[in-house]
Tab-separated table of C-alpha atoms in Angstrom:
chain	number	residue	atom	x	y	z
A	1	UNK	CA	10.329	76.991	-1.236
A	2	UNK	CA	9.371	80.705	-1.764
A	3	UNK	CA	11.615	82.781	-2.662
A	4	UNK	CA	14.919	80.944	-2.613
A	5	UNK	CA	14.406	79.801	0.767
A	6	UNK	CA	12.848	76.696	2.921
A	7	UNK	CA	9.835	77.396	3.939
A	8	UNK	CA	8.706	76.428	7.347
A	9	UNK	CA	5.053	76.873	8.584
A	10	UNK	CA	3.915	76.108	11.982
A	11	UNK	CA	1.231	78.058	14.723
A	12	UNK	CA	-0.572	77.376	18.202
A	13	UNK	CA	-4.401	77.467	19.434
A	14	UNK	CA	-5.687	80.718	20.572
A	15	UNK	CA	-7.149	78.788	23.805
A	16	UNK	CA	-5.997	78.144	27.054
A	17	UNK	CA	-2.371	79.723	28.136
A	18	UNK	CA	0.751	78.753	27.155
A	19	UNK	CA	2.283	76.115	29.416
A	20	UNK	CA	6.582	75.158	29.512
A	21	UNK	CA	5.289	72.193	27.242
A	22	UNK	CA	4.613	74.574	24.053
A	23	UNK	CA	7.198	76.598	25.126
A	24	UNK	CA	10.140	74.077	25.326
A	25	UNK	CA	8.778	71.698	22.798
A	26	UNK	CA	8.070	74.566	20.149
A	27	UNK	CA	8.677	78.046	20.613
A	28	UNK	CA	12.202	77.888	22.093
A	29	UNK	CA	12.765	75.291	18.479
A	30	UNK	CA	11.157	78.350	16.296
A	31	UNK	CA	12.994	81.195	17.633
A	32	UNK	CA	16.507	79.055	17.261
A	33	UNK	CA	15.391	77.965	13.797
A	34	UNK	CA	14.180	80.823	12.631
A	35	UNK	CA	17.251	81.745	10.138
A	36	UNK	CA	17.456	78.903	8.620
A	37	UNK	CA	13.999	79.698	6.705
A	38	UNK	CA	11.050	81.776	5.376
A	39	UNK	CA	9.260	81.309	8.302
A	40	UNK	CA	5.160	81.609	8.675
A	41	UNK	CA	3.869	81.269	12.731
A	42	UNK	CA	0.013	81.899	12.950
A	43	UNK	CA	-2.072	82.309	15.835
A	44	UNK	CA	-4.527	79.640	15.350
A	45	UNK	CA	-7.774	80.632	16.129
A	46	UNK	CA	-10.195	79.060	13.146
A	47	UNK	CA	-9.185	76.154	14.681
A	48	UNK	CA	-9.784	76.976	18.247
A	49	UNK	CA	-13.667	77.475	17.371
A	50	UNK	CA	-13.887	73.903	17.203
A	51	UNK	CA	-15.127	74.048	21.155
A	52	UNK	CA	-16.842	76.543	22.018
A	53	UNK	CA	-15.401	79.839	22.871
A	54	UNK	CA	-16.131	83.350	24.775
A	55	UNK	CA	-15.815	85.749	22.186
A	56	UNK	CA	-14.086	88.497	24.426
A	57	UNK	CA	-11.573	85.618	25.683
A	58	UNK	CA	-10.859	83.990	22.449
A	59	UNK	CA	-9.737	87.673	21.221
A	60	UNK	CA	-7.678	88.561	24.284
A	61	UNK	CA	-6.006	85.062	24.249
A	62	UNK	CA	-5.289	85.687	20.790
A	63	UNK	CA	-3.541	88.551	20.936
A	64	UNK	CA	-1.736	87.647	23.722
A	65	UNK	CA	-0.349	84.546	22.374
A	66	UNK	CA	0.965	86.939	19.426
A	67	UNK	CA	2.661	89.125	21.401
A	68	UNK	CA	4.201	86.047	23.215
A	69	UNK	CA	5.616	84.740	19.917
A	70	UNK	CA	7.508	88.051	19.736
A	71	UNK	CA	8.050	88.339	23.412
A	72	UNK	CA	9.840	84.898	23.382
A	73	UNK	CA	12.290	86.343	20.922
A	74	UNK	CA	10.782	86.070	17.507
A	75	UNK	CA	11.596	88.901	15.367
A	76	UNK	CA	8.466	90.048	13.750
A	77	UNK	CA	10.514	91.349	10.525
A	78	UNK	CA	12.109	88.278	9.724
A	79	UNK	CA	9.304	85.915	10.839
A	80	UNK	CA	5.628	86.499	9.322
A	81	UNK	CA	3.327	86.300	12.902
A	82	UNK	CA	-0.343	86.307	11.788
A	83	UNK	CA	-3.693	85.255	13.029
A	84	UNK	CA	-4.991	82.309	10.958
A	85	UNK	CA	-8.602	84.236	10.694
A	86	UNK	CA	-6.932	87.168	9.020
A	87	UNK	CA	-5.826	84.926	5.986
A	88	UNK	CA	-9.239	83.677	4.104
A	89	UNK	CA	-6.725	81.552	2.387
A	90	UNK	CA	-6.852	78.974	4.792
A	91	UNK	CA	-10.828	78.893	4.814
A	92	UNK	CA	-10.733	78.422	0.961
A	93	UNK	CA	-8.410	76.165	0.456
A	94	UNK	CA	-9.186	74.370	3.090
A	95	UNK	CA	-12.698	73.368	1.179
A	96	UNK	CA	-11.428	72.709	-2.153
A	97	UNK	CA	-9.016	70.109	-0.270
A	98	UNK	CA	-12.006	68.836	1.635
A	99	UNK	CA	-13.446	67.261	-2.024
A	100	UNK	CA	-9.994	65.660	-2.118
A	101	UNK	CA	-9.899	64.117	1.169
A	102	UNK	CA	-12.042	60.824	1.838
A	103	UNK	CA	-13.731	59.835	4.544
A	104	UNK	CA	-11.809	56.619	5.646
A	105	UNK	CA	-9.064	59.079	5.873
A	106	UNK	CA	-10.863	61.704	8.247
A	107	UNK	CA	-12.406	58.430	10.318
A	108	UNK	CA	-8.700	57.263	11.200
A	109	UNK	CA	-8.106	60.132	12.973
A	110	UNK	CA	-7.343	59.502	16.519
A	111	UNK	CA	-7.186	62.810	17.865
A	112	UNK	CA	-10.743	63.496	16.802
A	113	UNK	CA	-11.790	60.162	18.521
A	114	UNK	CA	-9.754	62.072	21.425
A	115	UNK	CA	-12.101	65.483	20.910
A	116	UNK	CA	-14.854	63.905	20.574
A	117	UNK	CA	-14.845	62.104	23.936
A	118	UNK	CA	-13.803	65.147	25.468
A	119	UNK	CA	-16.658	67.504	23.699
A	120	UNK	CA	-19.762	64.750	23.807
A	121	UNK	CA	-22.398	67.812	23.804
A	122	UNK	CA	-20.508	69.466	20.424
A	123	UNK	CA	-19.458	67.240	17.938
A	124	UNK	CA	-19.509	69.097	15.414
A	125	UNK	CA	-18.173	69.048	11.553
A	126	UNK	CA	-15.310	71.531	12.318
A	127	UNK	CA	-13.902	68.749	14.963
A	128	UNK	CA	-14.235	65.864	12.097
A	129	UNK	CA	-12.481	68.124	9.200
A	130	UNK	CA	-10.187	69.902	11.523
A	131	UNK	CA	-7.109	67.919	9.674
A	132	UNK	CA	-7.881	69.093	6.224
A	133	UNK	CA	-7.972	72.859	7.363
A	134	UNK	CA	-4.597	71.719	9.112
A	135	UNK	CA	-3.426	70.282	5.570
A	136	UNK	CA	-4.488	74.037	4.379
A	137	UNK	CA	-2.509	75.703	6.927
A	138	UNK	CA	0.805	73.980	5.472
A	139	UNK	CA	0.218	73.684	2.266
A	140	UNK	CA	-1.139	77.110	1.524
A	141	UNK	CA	3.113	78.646	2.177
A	142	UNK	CA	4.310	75.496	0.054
A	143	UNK	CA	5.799	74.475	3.110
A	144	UNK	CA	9.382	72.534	2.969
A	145	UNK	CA	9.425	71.632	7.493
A	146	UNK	CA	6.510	71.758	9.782
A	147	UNK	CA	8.178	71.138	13.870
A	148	UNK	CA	5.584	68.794	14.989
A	149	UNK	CA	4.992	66.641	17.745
A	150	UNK	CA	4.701	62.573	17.969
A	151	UNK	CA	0.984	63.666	18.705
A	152	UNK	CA	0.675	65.205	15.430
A	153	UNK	CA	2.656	63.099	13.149
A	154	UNK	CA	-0.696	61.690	12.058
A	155	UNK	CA	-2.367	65.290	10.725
A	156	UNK	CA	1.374	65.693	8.830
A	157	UNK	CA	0.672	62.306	7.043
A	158	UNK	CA	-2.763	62.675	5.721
A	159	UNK	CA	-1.716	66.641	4.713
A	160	UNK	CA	1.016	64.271	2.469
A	161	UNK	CA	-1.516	61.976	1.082
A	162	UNK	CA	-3.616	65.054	0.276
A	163	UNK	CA	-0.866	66.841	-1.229
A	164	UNK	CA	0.311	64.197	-3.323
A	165	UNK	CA	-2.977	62.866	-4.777
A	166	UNK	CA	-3.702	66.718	-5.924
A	167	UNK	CA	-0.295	66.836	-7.571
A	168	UNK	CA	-1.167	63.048	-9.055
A	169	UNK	CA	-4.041	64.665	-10.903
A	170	UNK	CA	-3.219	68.538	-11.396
A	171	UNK	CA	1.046	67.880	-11.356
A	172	UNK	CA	2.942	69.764	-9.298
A	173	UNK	CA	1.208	72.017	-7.112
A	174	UNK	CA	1.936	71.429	-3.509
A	175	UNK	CA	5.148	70.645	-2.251
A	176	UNK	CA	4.959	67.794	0.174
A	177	UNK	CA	6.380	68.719	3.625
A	178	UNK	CA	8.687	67.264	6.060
A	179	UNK	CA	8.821	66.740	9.467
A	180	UNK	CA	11.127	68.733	11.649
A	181	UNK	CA	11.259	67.415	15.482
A	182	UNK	CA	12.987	69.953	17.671
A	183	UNK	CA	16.674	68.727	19.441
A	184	UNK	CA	15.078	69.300	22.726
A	185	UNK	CA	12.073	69.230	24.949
A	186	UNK	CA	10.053	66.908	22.594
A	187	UNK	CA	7.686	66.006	24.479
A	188	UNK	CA	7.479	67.445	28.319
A	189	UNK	CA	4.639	65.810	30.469
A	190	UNK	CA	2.400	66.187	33.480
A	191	UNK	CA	3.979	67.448	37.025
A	192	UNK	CA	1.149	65.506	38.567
A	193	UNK	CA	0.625	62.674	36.006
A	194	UNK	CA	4.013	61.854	34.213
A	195	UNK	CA	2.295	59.335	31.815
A	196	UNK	CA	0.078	62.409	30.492
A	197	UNK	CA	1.990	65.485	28.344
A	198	UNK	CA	1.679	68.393	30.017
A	199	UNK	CA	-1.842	70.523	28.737
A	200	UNK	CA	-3.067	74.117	28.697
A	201	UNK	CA	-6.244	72.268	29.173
A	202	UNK	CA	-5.192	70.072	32.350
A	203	UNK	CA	-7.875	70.711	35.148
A	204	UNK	CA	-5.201	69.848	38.047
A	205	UNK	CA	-3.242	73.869	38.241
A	206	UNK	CA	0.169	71.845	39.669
A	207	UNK	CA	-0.068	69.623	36.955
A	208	UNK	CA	1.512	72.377	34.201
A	209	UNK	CA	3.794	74.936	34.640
A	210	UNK	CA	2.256	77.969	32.836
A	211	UNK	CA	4.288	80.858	30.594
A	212	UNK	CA	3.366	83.381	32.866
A	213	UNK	CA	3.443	81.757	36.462
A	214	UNK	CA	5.072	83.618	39.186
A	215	UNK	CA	8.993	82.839	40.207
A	216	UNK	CA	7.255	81.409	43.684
A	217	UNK	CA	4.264	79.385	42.105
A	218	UNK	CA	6.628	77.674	39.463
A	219	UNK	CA	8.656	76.743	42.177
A	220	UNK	CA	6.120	75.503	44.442
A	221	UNK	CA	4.645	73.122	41.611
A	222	UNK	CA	8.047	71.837	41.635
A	223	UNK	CA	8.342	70.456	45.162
A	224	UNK	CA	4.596	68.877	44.560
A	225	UNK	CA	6.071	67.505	41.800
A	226	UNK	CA	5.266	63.626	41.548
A	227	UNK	CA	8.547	61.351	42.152
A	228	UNK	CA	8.834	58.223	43.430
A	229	UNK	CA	9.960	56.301	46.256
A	230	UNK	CA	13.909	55.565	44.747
A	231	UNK	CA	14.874	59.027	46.451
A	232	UNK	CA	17.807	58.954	43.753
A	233	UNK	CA	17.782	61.369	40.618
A	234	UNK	CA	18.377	58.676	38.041
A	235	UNK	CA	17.539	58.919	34.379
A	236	UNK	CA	14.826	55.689	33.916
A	237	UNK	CA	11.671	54.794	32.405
A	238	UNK	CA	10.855	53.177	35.405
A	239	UNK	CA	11.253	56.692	37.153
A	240	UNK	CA	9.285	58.856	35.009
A	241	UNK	CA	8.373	61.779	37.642
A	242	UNK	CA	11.926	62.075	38.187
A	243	UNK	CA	12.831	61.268	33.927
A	244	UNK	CA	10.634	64.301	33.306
A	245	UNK	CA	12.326	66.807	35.643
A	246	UNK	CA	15.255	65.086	34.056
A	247	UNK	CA	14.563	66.468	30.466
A	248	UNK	CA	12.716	69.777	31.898
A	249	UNK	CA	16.334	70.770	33.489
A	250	UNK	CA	18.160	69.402	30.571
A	251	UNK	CA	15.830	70.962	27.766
A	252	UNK	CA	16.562	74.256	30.372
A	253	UNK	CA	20.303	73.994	31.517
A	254	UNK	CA	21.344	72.287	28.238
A	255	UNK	CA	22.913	69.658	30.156
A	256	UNK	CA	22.653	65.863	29.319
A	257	UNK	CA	20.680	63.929	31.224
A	258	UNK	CA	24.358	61.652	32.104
A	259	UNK	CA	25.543	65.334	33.500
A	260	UNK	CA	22.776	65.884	35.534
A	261	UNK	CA	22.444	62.557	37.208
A	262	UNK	CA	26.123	63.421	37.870
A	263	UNK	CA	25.461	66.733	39.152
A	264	UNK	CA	22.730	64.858	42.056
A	265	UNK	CA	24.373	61.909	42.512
A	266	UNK	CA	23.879	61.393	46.209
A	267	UNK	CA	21.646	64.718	46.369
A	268	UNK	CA	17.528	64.393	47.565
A	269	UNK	CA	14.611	64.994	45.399
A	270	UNK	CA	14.127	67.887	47.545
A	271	UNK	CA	16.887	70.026	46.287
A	272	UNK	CA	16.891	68.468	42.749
A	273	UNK	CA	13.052	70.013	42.294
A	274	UNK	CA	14.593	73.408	43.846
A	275	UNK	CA	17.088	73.421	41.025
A	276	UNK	CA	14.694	72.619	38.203
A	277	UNK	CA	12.015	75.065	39.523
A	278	UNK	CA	14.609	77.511	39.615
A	279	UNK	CA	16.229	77.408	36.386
A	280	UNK	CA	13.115	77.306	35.073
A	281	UNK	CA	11.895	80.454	36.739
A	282	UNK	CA	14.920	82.414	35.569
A	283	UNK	CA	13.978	81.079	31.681
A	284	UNK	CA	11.286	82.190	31.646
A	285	UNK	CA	11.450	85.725	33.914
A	286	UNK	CA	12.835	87.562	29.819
A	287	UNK	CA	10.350	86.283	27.848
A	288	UNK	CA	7.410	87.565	30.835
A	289	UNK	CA	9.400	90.782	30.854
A	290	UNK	CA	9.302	91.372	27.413
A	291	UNK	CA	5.783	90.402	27.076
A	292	UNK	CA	4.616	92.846	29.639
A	293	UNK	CA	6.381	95.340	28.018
A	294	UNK	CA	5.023	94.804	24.633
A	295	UNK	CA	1.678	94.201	26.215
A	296	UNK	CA	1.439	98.088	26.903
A	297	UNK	CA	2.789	98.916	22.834
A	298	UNK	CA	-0.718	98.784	21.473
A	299	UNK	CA	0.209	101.048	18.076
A	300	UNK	CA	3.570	98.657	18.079
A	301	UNK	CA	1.574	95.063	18.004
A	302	UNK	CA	-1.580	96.686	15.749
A	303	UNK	CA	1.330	97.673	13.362
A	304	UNK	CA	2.991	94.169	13.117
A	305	UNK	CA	-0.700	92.718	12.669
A	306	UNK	CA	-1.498	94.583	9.784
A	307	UNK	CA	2.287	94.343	7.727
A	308	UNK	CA	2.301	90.564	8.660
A	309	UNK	CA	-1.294	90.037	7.379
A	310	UNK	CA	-0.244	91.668	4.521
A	311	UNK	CA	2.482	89.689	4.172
A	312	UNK	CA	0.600	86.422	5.085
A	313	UNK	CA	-2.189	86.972	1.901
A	314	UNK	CA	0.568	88.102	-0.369
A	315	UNK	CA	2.066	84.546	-0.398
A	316	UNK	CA	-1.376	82.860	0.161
A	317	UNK	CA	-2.999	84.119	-2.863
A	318	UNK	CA	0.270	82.854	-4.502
A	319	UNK	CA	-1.078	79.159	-4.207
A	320	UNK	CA	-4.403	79.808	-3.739
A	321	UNK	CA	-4.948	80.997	-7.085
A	322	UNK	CA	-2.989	78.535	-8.795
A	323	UNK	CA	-4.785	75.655	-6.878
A	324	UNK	CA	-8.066	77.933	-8.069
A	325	UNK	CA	-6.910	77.265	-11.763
A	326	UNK	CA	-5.782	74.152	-11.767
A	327	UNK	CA	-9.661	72.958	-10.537
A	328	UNK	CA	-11.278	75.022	-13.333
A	329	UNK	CA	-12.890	77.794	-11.172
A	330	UNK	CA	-13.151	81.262	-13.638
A	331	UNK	CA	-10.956	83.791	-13.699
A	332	UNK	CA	-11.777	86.793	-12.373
A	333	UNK	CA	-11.697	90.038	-14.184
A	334	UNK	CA	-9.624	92.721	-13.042
């Protein structure tokens, strides 16, 4: 808690673009939480140099992804947006929480198994430690909430164990966060692969619907949408093409899933994936709007940068310094 309020800390790669996924299953969460706490969303980008990245991209993808945070209709004055890099907090705490992190820990890790077999040709130490600089992240605003995914219920666990055996030896330091799991669009998969969640990273372009995708090419990965061969839009695990346009239209319309099956009972696949690729398209035609407005406010965007990073370190140093005394580093002399 900082400053009489919840704190709630949560941020996405710099890499790739932003697919309906992160949008549905985190951003639309943050902006309708945002009230409800202090609220710190970083553009993660120490953690994106885990694979190897094109300068020039990595810095453009950056930025963008900032200015989509805002675009998508968080207020920059209420919520602190801020690249990860521009907060050496998170480098340096990060390493004093490495020497309280074990290896056991770090070796359970199943999304760095995951990585790994992805990124044969760069394993690198970043990829194996990447959970303790995640641990950082959270515990460097004293974080109350952290929205997470299923996928990353495992990084939120060993950030508790961290937490807590620092506080077992130094007392109270860290408060030890929560999970908070968004009321809608959890987990949205694969157009082309329902078992699969849907990826910035997914080499198959119909398989994810992307943030800034054209009214006409969201709509056409629609209709290529996988189904089955039921030709009924029924809510079922044993459908899950048709259960994940389900929860897409849902997460969308705000309809139940009972409401929609109503809605095309007796209706074809074919105009079911019209609806969903059109409700979809008029979601997100605002927040690409907006974006492409802001996208031309250079002094605007530089200006939220700089008072958010300010912002960002202010509370940082808050912790980091304490966590700096409580392991016996020296004081330094102002």
């Amino acid at each position: 808690m900082l400053d009489g309020k919840k704190t709630l800390f949560s941020g996405m790669q710099a890499t790739g673009t932003l697919t309906l996924g992160n949008y549905l299953g985190a951003l639309k969460n943050w902006v309708d939480i945002a009230d409800e706490y202090m609220t710190f969303y970083c553009v993660v980008d120490l953690h994106s140099i885990t694979v190897r990245q094109d300068p020039a991209v990595l810095r453009k993808r950056a930025r963008d992804l900032l200015t989509l945070y805002i675009a998508a209709g968080l207020d920059p004055e209420k919520n602190c947006i801020y690249y990860q890099s521009h907060v050496s907090g998170h480098a340096e705490l990060s390493w004093i929480l490495n020497c309280f992190t074990y290896m056991g820990e770090l070796n359970r890790m199943t999304q760095f198994k995951d990585k790994a077999a992805k990124h044969a040709d760069n394993i690198n130490a970043g990829l194996f430690t990447y959970p303790v600089l995640m641990a950082a992240d959270i515990l460097l605003f004293q974080s109350d909430v952290v929205p997470v995914g299923m996928d990353q219920m495992q990084h939120l666990e060993i950030t508790r164990d961290i937490a807590q055996r620092f506080n077992g030896i130094y007392g109270d330091v860290f408060t030890i966060p929560e999970a908070y799991l968004g009321k809608t669009g959890k987990k949205i998969m694969s157009l082309q692969d329902p078992a699969k969640k849907m990826s910035k990273s997914d080499e198959n372009p119909n398989a994810s619907i992307y943030l800034m995708d054209e009214p006409d090419a969201i709509i056409r990965k629609f209709k290529r949408a996988v189904t089955d061969s039921e030709a009924c839009v029924r809510y079922s695990e044993d459908q899950p093409g048709i259960k994940n346009l389900i929860d897409i239209y849902s997460s969308v319309t705000g309809k139940t899933p009972e409401e929609t099956e109503k809605e095309f009972d007796g209706k074809g696949y074919g105009e079911f994936k019209m609806a969903v690729g059109e409700s979809v398209a008029a979601l997100l035609k605002p927040v690409q709007d907006k974006f492409n407005e802001l996208s031309k406010e250079k002094s605007y965007i530089d200006g939220i940068i700089k008072a958010n990073d300010e912002k960002a370190n202010y509370y940082a140093l808050k912790t980091l310094r304490k966590v700096q005394k409580k392991v016996g580093f020296p004081e330094r002399i102002r």
